[in-house]
Amino acid sequence: MTNQVLLDPSNSSDEDCCPDESLFAIYHSRAAATRNFIGALPIELLLAIFTHLYRSSRRLTQTGEIWRLDDPLSSLFPYAPAAVCSMWCSALSCVPEFWTRVVIRVDSQHTQSRDVRRYFEWSRNLHLDVIITRHHDEFDGDDKREGSKVFKATRELVRHIERCRSIRFNVMYSSSLPSILHDFHQEAAPHLHTLKLKCKVDDGGSPHRKLVHWRFDAPGLRHLYLDARNFFDVCVDRNNWLRRLPNLNSLSVSRYRHLSEKGIDLYKLLRAVEESPSLAYLELKDLHFSRLRPWTTVNDISIDLISMNLEDLSGEAFSEIIGYVDSAPDATRISRCAITTCHHSLISGGVAFHDLSADQDLMIPLAHWRGRTLSLVNCACFHDDFLRDMIDELYLINCTKFSPRLLKTMVLKRRKLARRSIFWRHDQETLDWTFPIVAPITLISVEGGPVLSKKDREWFDKNLGSFHWDEQVLHSPFEDSDDSDHDIRGGE
């Protein structure tokens, strides 16, 4: 009996896809049995259905075809059709490509260990994308058994880590996450490009143990998402793993809210980031830093980035981080940070503020900003005073405490200042020009804004190159997808 693969990745057309002969054996072995309509489907039709489901579960990227990450667990291929009947499961199990996305649930409907082992076996020797996760409705409450379920899943994963292209953990507690220092010690993952260790709550983590000569070889790693404890275990001091990741493009460090007052060392974190040879995007989320040394005396760190995302940070930490980024990132996103005590001005080309409270002062980090695009989403601190001297492109989402009258005044004032240094007639002609003093405002987009009169709408339409104003609250174009590799702006 041959063992030909149904979907050979080297083939580009459907004509080259040949079914495994064992599938026909599965079908004919049940020929004598009484079957319902589902069980009586011809094997050719089953294969066509499964192949269609497989391809619809994947998407095309710049680097090739990959599994989609936004499919609901309840309809996930191949697990949903495999649960229909034993014949379907048997047919699916004979096609290794179908099982190259290994999804292991660690919630109330957790995947049994025997099933996990079968999934890895059915994928044979193909490369894998492994996801260890909970259903999105099961991240609240209490789950004392999560740690043991994740431990069992990790143990099976490590046995096949050399085949993994991506590994994603999305669990409730930081203590449930594997320890890179110990669970991955002396392992090799030559095909691994994405490693995500994400949790919702920092509950203190597992006890710290030190290894002097730690090693985990993943030379192709491009996207790394770590909880703070794992990051400090393997990415600081002599062990700095980032130095041994020449292709690392994006890094995320998150979740440190220990119950004690002691925080993590900001200087060590930034020093480790600085030593990464090719890092372009940095994300720091929900971190509590200590002040073991005066931050203001440490001025020998210089970090070059293309994009940066900062969330839920204190004012002192936010200010220090902004000060150490010497380059001008193309984009900086700031969410729920204290910005009023910032001692440095943002130098990013594009800045997006999210969920800032009314007591924050936007002008402090923007006092000397010379970027092109400013976006504000759910920011109660945006009001008329801020409109008096800002920007050439303005995006406002769900911000209502300002008047169209002063917005018109800002447009006119910026136009007047621009005319002092350069001759121009129409805003549409200035989109690619450089203005020595200040550029005129050419674009305004408002979603979920205050009521705009017909007269004012006509004025904005006439005086701007691009104008949009919607008084209804719409879906924000800046929202992150549920679990995408682009959630820290890194590509696959």
Coordinates of C-alpha atoms in Angstrom, one line a residue:
M1 CA 0.0 0.0 0.0
T2 CA 1.4 3.4 -0.9
N3 CA 1.5 6.3 1.5
Q4 CA 1.2 9.2 -0.8
V5 CA 0.2 12.5 0.8
L6 CA -3.1 14.1 -0.2
L7 CA -1.8 17.7 -0.3
D8 CA 1.8 17.8 -1.4
P9 CA 3.1 21.3 -0.7
S10 CA 5.4 21.1 -3.7
N11 CA 2.3 20.8 -6.0
S12 CA 0.5 23.8 -7.2
S13 CA -2.7 22.4 -8.8
D14 CA -5.6 20.3 -7.6
E15 CA -4.8 17.8 -10.3
D16 CA -1.6 16.8 -8.5
C17 CA -3.5 16.0 -5.2
C18 CA -3.8 12.2 -4.9
P19 CA -5.6 10.6 -2.0
D20 CA -3.9 8.1 0.2
E21 CA -5.1 4.5 -0.8
S22 CA -5.7 3.8 2.9
L23 CA -8.7 6.3 2.7
F24 CA -10.4 4.0 0.3
A25 CA -9.7 1.1 2.6
I26 CA -11.4 2.9 5.4
Y27 CA -14.4 3.6 3.4
H28 CA -14.8 0.0 2.0
S29 CA -14.2 -1.6 5.4
R30 CA -17.6 0.0 6.4
A31 CA -19.4 -0.9 3.3
A32 CA -21.3 -3.8 4.8
A33 CA -22.4 -1.8 7.8
T34 CA -25.6 0.2 7.9
R35 CA -24.7 3.9 7.5
N36 CA -26.6 7.1 7.7
F37 CA -26.3 9.7 4.9
I38 CA -23.2 11.3 6.4
G39 CA -21.4 7.9 6.6
A40 CA -22.5 7.0 3.1
L41 CA -20.8 9.9 1.4
P42 CA -18.4 8.8 -1.4
I43 CA -14.8 9.0 -0.3
E44 CA -14.1 11.3 -3.3
L45 CA -16.7 13.8 -2.1
L46 CA -15.4 13.7 1.5
L47 CA -11.9 14.4 0.2
A48 CA -13.1 17.4 -1.8
I49 CA -15.0 18.7 1.2
F50 CA -12.0 18.3 3.5
T51 CA -9.6 19.9 1.0
H52 CA -11.9 22.9 0.7
L53 CA -12.1 23.3 4.4
Y54 CA -8.3 23.0 4.7
R55 CA -7.7 25.7 2.1
S56 CA -10.4 28.0 3.5
S57 CA -8.6 27.8 6.9
R58 CA -5.4 29.2 5.5
R59 CA -4.4 32.6 4.2
L60 CA -1.8 34.0 1.8
T61 CA 1.0 36.3 3.2
Q62 CA 4.1 37.8 1.6
T63 CA 6.1 34.8 2.8
G64 CA 3.7 32.1 1.7
E65 CA 0.5 30.4 2.9
I66 CA -0.1 30.0 6.6
W67 CA -2.9 29.0 8.9
R68 CA -5.6 31.5 9.8
L69 CA -5.6 32.5 13.5
D70 CA -9.0 34.1 13.7
D71 CA -11.2 31.0 13.3
P72 CA -13.4 30.2 16.3
L73 CA -12.5 27.1 18.3
S74 CA -15.9 25.6 17.8
S75 CA -15.5 25.4 14.0
L76 CA -11.8 24.8 13.8
F77 CA -10.5 22.6 11.1
P78 CA -9.8 19.7 11.2
Y79 CA -11.1 19.2 14.8
A80 CA -14.7 20.1 14.1
P81 CA -15.2 17.7 11.1
A82 CA -13.2 15.0 12.9
A83 CA -15.8 15.0 15.7
V84 CA -18.7 14.2 13.3
C85 CA -18.0 10.4 13.1
S86 CA -15.3 7.9 13.3
M87 CA -15.1 7.5 9.6
W88 CA -14.5 11.2 9.0
C89 CA -11.9 11.2 11.8
S90 CA -10.1 8.2 10.2
A91 CA -10.1 9.9 6.8
L92 CA -8.8 13.1 8.1
S93 CA -6.1 11.4 10.1
C94 CA -4.5 10.0 6.9
V95 CA -3.7 13.5 5.5
P96 CA -0.7 14.9 7.4
E97 CA -1.2 18.5 6.1
F98 CA -4.5 18.7 7.8
W99 CA -2.8 18.3 11.2
T100 CA 0.0 20.8 10.9
R101 CA -1.9 23.2 13.1
V102 CA -2.0 21.5 16.5
V103 CA -4.5 23.2 18.8
I104 CA -4.5 22.2 22.4
R105 CA -7.2 23.5 24.7
V106 CA -6.4 24.0 28.4
D107 CA -9.8 25.3 29.6
S108 CA -12.9 23.4 30.8
Q109 CA -13.0 21.5 27.5
H110 CA -9.3 20.7 27.6
T111 CA -7.7 18.4 25.1
Q112 CA -6.9 14.9 26.4
S113 CA -3.2 13.8 26.4
R114 CA -3.9 10.9 24.2
D115 CA -5.5 13.2 21.6
V116 CA -2.5 15.5 21.7
R117 CA -0.2 12.6 21.0
R118 CA -2.4 11.5 18.1
Y119 CA -2.4 15.0 16.6
F120 CA 1.4 15.1 16.6
E121 CA 1.6 11.5 15.1
W122 CA -0.9 12.3 12.3
S123 CA 1.2 15.3 11.2
R124 CA 4.0 12.8 10.6
N125 CA 7.3 14.7 9.9
L126 CA 5.8 17.9 8.6
H127 CA 6.4 21.4 10.1
L128 CA 4.0 22.4 12.8
D129 CA 2.1 25.5 14.2
V130 CA 1.2 24.7 17.8
I131 CA -1.4 26.7 19.8
I132 CA -2.0 26.1 23.5
T133 CA -5.0 28.2 24.5
R134 CA -8.3 28.8 26.2
H135 CA -11.6 29.6 24.7
H136 CA -12.1 33.4 24.7
D137 CA -15.1 33.1 27.1
E138 CA -12.9 31.2 29.7
F139 CA -10.4 33.9 30.7
D140 CA -12.4 34.9 33.8
G141 CA -12.9 33.1 37.1
D142 CA -10.6 30.6 38.6
D143 CA -8.9 27.6 37.1
K144 CA -6.6 25.8 39.6
R145 CA -5.8 23.0 37.2
E146 CA -4.6 25.2 34.3
G147 CA -1.0 24.8 35.3
S148 CA -1.1 21.0 35.2
K149 CA -2.9 21.0 31.9
V150 CA -0.4 23.3 30.3
F151 CA 2.5 21.3 31.7
K152 CA 1.3 18.1 30.1
A153 CA 0.8 19.9 26.8
T154 CA 4.2 21.5 26.9
R155 CA 5.8 18.1 27.6
E156 CA 4.3 16.7 24.4
L157 CA 5.2 19.9 22.4
V158 CA 8.9 19.7 23.4
R159 CA 9.2 16.2 22.0
H160 CA 8.4 17.7 18.5
I161 CA 9.9 21.2 18.9
E162 CA 12.4 20.7 16.1
R163 CA 9.5 20.6 13.7
C164 CA 7.7 23.7 15.0
R165 CA 7.4 26.9 12.9
S166 CA 5.4 28.7 15.5
I167 CA 4.4 28.1 19.2
R168 CA 1.7 30.2 20.9
F169 CA 0.6 30.0 24.5
N170 CA -2.5 32.0 25.5
V171 CA -3.4 31.2 29.1
M172 CA -4.9 32.8 32.2
Y173 CA -2.0 32.8 34.7
S174 CA 1.7 33.6 34.3
S175 CA 2.5 30.6 36.6
S176 CA 1.0 28.3 34.0
L177 CA 3.4 29.4 31.2
P178 CA 6.3 27.1 30.5
S179 CA 9.8 28.2 31.7
I180 CA 12.0 28.8 28.7
L181 CA 14.9 28.5 31.0
H182 CA 14.1 24.9 32.0
D183 CA 11.4 23.4 29.7
F184 CA 13.3 24.4 26.5
H185 CA 16.8 24.0 27.8
Q186 CA 19.2 22.2 25.4
E187 CA 16.5 22.1 22.7
A188 CA 16.9 23.0 19.1
A189 CA 14.1 24.6 17.0
P190 CA 15.7 25.3 13.6
H191 CA 12.4 26.2 11.9
L192 CA 10.8 28.3 14.7
H193 CA 10.0 31.8 13.6
T194 CA 7.3 32.8 16.2
L195 CA 7.3 32.1 19.9
K196 CA 4.5 33.7 22.0
L197 CA 4.0 33.2 25.8
K198 CA 1.0 35.3 26.7
C199 CA -1.1 35.4 29.9
K200 CA -3.9 37.5 31.2
V201 CA -2.9 37.7 34.9
D202 CA 0.5 37.8 36.6
D203 CA 0.0 35.6 39.7
G204 CA 3.7 35.5 40.7
G205 CA 5.0 32.9 38.3
S206 CA 6.9 29.7 39.1
P207 CA 9.9 29.6 41.6
H208 CA 13.1 31.0 40.1
R209 CA 15.9 28.6 39.4
K210 CA 19.2 29.6 37.8
L211 CA 21.0 27.7 35.0
V212 CA 24.6 28.9 34.4
H213 CA 25.0 27.5 30.9
W214 CA 21.6 27.8 29.3
R215 CA 21.0 27.0 25.6
F216 CA 18.0 27.1 23.3
D217 CA 18.8 27.2 19.6
A218 CA 16.2 29.0 17.5
P219 CA 18.3 30.9 14.9
G220 CA 15.4 31.7 12.6
L221 CA 13.2 33.3 15.3
R222 CA 11.6 36.6 14.1
H223 CA 8.8 37.3 16.5
L224 CA 9.2 36.9 20.3
Y225 CA 6.4 37.6 22.9
L226 CA 7.4 36.9 26.5
D227 CA 6.0 37.4 29.9
A228 CA 8.4 39.5 32.0
R229 CA 9.7 36.6 34.1
N230 CA 10.7 34.5 31.2
F231 CA 12.3 37.6 29.6
F232 CA 14.5 38.2 32.6
D233 CA 15.3 34.6 32.9
V234 CA 16.9 34.3 29.5
C235 CA 17.4 37.8 28.0
V236 CA 19.4 39.8 30.6
D237 CA 23.0 39.8 31.8
R238 CA 25.4 37.2 30.4
N239 CA 22.6 35.0 29.2
N240 CA 21.1 37.6 26.8
W241 CA 19.3 35.4 24.3
L242 CA 18.5 38.3 22.1
R243 CA 22.1 38.6 21.0
R244 CA 21.9 35.1 19.6
L245 CA 18.7 35.8 17.5
P246 CA 20.1 37.5 14.4
N247 CA 16.7 37.6 12.6
L248 CA 14.6 38.9 15.5
N249 CA 12.3 41.6 14.2
S250 CA 9.7 42.1 16.9
L251 CA 9.8 41.8 20.7
S252 CA 7.0 42.0 23.2
V253 CA 7.5 41.9 27.0
S254 CA 4.4 42.0 29.2
R255 CA 2.7 41.3 32.5
Y256 CA 4.6 42.1 35.7
R257 CA 2.3 43.2 38.5
H258 CA 3.7 41.5 41.5
L259 CA 1.8 42.0 44.8
S260 CA 4.9 43.3 46.5
E261 CA 6.4 46.8 45.8
K262 CA 9.5 45.3 44.1
G263 CA 9.4 45.8 40.4
I264 CA 11.7 44.7 37.5
D265 CA 14.8 46.6 36.5
L266 CA 14.1 49.0 33.6
Y267 CA 17.8 49.6 32.9
K268 CA 18.4 45.8 32.4
L269 CA 15.4 45.4 30.2
L270 CA 16.4 48.3 27.9
R271 CA 20.1 47.3 27.8
A272 CA 19.0 43.8 26.7
V273 CA 16.8 45.3 24.0
E274 CA 19.7 47.5 22.8
E275 CA 21.9 44.5 22.2
S276 CA 19.4 42.8 19.8
P277 CA 21.1 43.0 16.4
S278 CA 18.0 43.5 14.2
L279 CA 15.0 44.5 16.3
A280 CA 12.6 46.8 14.6
Y281 CA 9.5 46.7 16.8
L282 CA 9.2 46.8 20.6
E283 CA 6.1 46.3 22.7
L284 CA 6.1 46.9 26.5
K285 CA 2.8 46.1 28.2
D286 CA 1.5 46.1 31.8
L287 CA 4.9 46.3 33.5
H288 CA 5.8 47.5 37.0
F289 CA 9.4 48.8 37.3
S290 CA 11.5 49.3 40.4
R291 CA 13.9 52.2 41.1
L292 CA 16.9 50.3 42.3
R293 CA 19.1 53.0 40.7
P294 CA 18.3 56.5 39.6
W295 CA 17.1 56.2 36.0
T296 CA 18.1 59.7 35.1
T297 CA 21.8 58.9 35.6
V298 CA 21.8 56.1 33.0
N299 CA 22.2 57.8 29.7
D300 CA 24.4 55.4 27.7
I301 CA 21.5 53.4 26.1
S302 CA 20.5 54.1 22.5
I303 CA 17.7 52.1 20.9
D304 CA 16.8 52.3 17.2
L305 CA 13.3 51.2 16.3
I306 CA 10.8 51.4 13.4
S307 CA 7.7 51.0 15.6
M308 CA 6.8 50.9 19.3
N309 CA 3.8 50.1 21.4
L310 CA 3.6 51.1 25.1
E311 CA 0.6 50.1 27.3
D312 CA -0.3 50.5 31.0
L313 CA 3.0 52.0 32.1
S314 CA 3.7 54.5 34.9
G315 CA 4.7 58.1 34.0
E316 CA 8.3 57.7 35.1
A317 CA 8.8 54.5 33.1
F318 CA 7.1 56.0 30.0
S319 CA 9.3 59.1 30.1
E320 CA 12.5 57.1 30.4
I321 CA 11.6 54.7 27.6
I322 CA 10.8 57.6 25.3
G323 CA 14.1 59.2 26.1
Y324 CA 16.1 56.1 25.2
V325 CA 14.6 55.7 21.7
D326 CA 17.1 57.8 19.7
S327 CA 15.7 57.1 16.2
A328 CA 12.4 58.5 14.9
P329 CA 10.0 55.5 14.7
D330 CA 7.5 55.4 11.9
A331 CA 4.8 54.7 14.4
T332 CA 4.3 54.9 18.2
R333 CA 1.2 53.7 19.9
I334 CA 0.5 54.7 23.6
S335 CA -2.4 53.1 25.5
R336 CA -3.4 53.9 29.1
C337 CA 0.0 55.3 30.1
A338 CA 0.6 58.3 32.4
I339 CA 2.0 60.9 29.9
T340 CA 1.7 64.1 31.9
T341 CA 5.0 63.6 33.8
C342 CA 6.9 62.9 30.6
H343 CA 10.3 64.7 30.3
H344 CA 10.8 64.0 26.6
S345 CA 9.0 64.9 23.5
L346 CA 7.9 62.2 21.0
I347 CA 9.8 62.1 17.8
S348 CA 7.8 59.4 16.0
G349 CA 6.4 60.1 12.5
G350 CA 3.0 58.8 13.5
V351 CA 1.5 58.8 17.1
A352 CA -1.6 57.0 18.2
F353 CA -3.1 57.6 21.8
H354 CA -5.6 55.1 23.1
D355 CA -7.8 55.2 26.2
L356 CA -6.2 58.2 27.9
S357 CA -8.0 59.6 31.0
A358 CA -9.2 63.2 31.3
D359 CA -6.4 64.3 33.6
Q360 CA -3.7 63.6 31.1
D361 CA -2.1 66.5 29.1
L362 CA -1.5 65.7 25.5
M363 CA 0.7 68.7 24.9
I364 CA 3.5 67.5 27.2
P365 CA 4.8 64.6 25.0
L366 CA 3.8 66.5 21.9
A367 CA 5.4 69.9 22.8
H368 CA 8.2 69.5 20.1
W369 CA 6.6 66.8 18.0
R370 CA 7.2 67.2 14.3
G371 CA 5.5 64.1 13.0
R372 CA 2.8 63.7 10.3
T373 CA -0.1 61.8 11.7
L374 CA -1.8 61.9 15.1
S375 CA -4.6 59.5 16.1
L376 CA -6.7 59.6 19.2
V377 CA -9.0 56.8 20.2
N378 CA -11.3 57.1 23.3
C379 CA -9.2 59.9 24.8
A380 CA -11.1 62.0 27.3
C381 CA -8.2 64.5 27.5
F382 CA -8.8 65.7 23.9
H383 CA -10.6 69.1 24.0
D384 CA -10.6 72.6 22.5
D385 CA -7.4 73.8 24.2
F386 CA -5.5 71.1 22.3
L387 CA -6.8 72.2 18.9
R388 CA -5.0 75.6 19.0
D389 CA -1.7 74.5 17.6
M390 CA -1.4 71.0 16.1
I391 CA -0.7 68.8 13.1
D392 CA -1.4 68.5 9.4
E393 CA -3.4 65.2 9.5
L394 CA -5.9 64.6 12.3
Y395 CA -7.8 61.3 13.1
L396 CA -10.3 61.5 15.9
I397 CA -12.3 58.4 17.1
N398 CA -14.9 58.6 19.9
C399 CA -13.7 62.1 21.1
T400 CA -16.5 64.5 21.6
K401 CA -15.3 67.3 23.9
F402 CA -14.3 69.8 21.3
S403 CA -16.1 72.3 19.0
P404 CA -16.0 72.3 15.2
R405 CA -15.6 76.1 15.4
L406 CA -12.1 75.8 17.0
L407 CA -11.2 73.0 14.7
K408 CA -11.9 75.4 11.8
T409 CA -9.7 78.0 13.5
M410 CA -6.8 75.6 13.8
V411 CA -7.1 74.8 10.0
L412 CA -7.0 78.5 9.1
K413 CA -4.1 79.3 11.5
R414 CA -2.0 76.4 10.2
R415 CA -2.7 77.6 6.6
K416 CA -1.7 81.1 7.5
L417 CA 1.6 80.0 9.0
A418 CA 2.4 77.8 6.1
R419 CA 1.9 80.7 3.6
R420 CA 4.6 82.7 5.3
S421 CA 7.3 80.4 4.0
I422 CA 6.1 79.0 0.7
F423 CA 3.7 80.0 -2.1
W424 CA 0.9 77.6 -2.8
R425 CA -2.8 77.9 -3.9
H426 CA -4.6 74.6 -3.1
D427 CA -4.1 72.2 -0.2
Q428 CA -4.3 69.3 -2.6
E429 CA -1.0 70.5 -4.1
T430 CA 0.9 70.4 -0.8
L431 CA 0.6 66.7 0.1
D432 CA 4.3 65.9 -0.8
W433 CA 5.8 69.3 0.0
T434 CA 8.1 70.1 2.9
F435 CA 7.2 73.3 4.8
P436 CA 10.1 75.0 6.8
I437 CA 7.8 76.3 9.5
V438 CA 4.6 74.3 9.7
A439 CA 2.5 72.3 7.2
P440 CA -1.1 73.2 6.5
I441 CA -3.8 70.7 7.7
T442 CA -4.9 68.7 4.6
L443 CA -6.7 65.8 6.2
I444 CA -9.3 65.5 9.0
S445 CA -11.1 62.2 9.8
V446 CA -13.7 62.1 12.7
E447 CA -15.6 59.1 13.8
G448 CA -17.9 59.3 16.7
G449 CA -17.5 63.0 17.0
P450 CA -19.8 65.9 18.1
V451 CA -22.7 67.1 15.9
L452 CA -21.5 68.9 12.8
S453 CA -23.8 71.5 11.1
K454 CA -24.4 71.4 7.3
K455 CA -22.6 74.8 7.0
D456 CA -19.5 73.6 8.8
R457 CA -19.5 70.3 6.8
E458 CA -19.5 72.3 3.6
W459 CA -16.6 74.5 4.9
F460 CA -14.4 71.5 5.8
D461 CA -15.2 69.8 2.4
K462 CA -14.1 73.0 0.6
N463 CA -11.0 73.8 2.6
L464 CA -9.4 70.3 3.1
G465 CA -7.9 67.9 0.6
S466 CA -9.5 65.0 2.5
F467 CA -12.4 65.2 4.9
H468 CA -14.6 62.6 6.8
W469 CA -16.9 63.3 9.7
D470 CA -19.2 60.7 11.2
E471 CA -21.2 61.4 14.4
Q472 CA -21.8 57.7 15.0
V473 CA -19.4 55.5 16.9
L474 CA -17.8 53.1 14.5
H475 CA -15.4 50.2 14.7
S476 CA -11.9 51.5 15.3
P477 CA -9.4 50.8 12.4
F478 CA -6.7 50.8 15.0
E479 CA -8.0 47.8 17.0
D480 CA -5.7 44.8 17.2
S481 CA -6.9 41.4 15.9
D482 CA -7.4 38.7 18.4
D483 CA -4.1 36.8 17.9
S484 CA -2.2 38.0 14.9
D485 CA 1.5 38.1 14.3
H486 CA 0.9 41.7 13.2
D487 CA -0.4 42.7 16.6
I488 CA 3.1 44.0 17.3
R489 CA 3.5 45.0 13.6
G490 CA 5.7 42.2 12.7
G491 CA 5.0 40.2 9.5
E492 CA 5.1 36.5 9.2

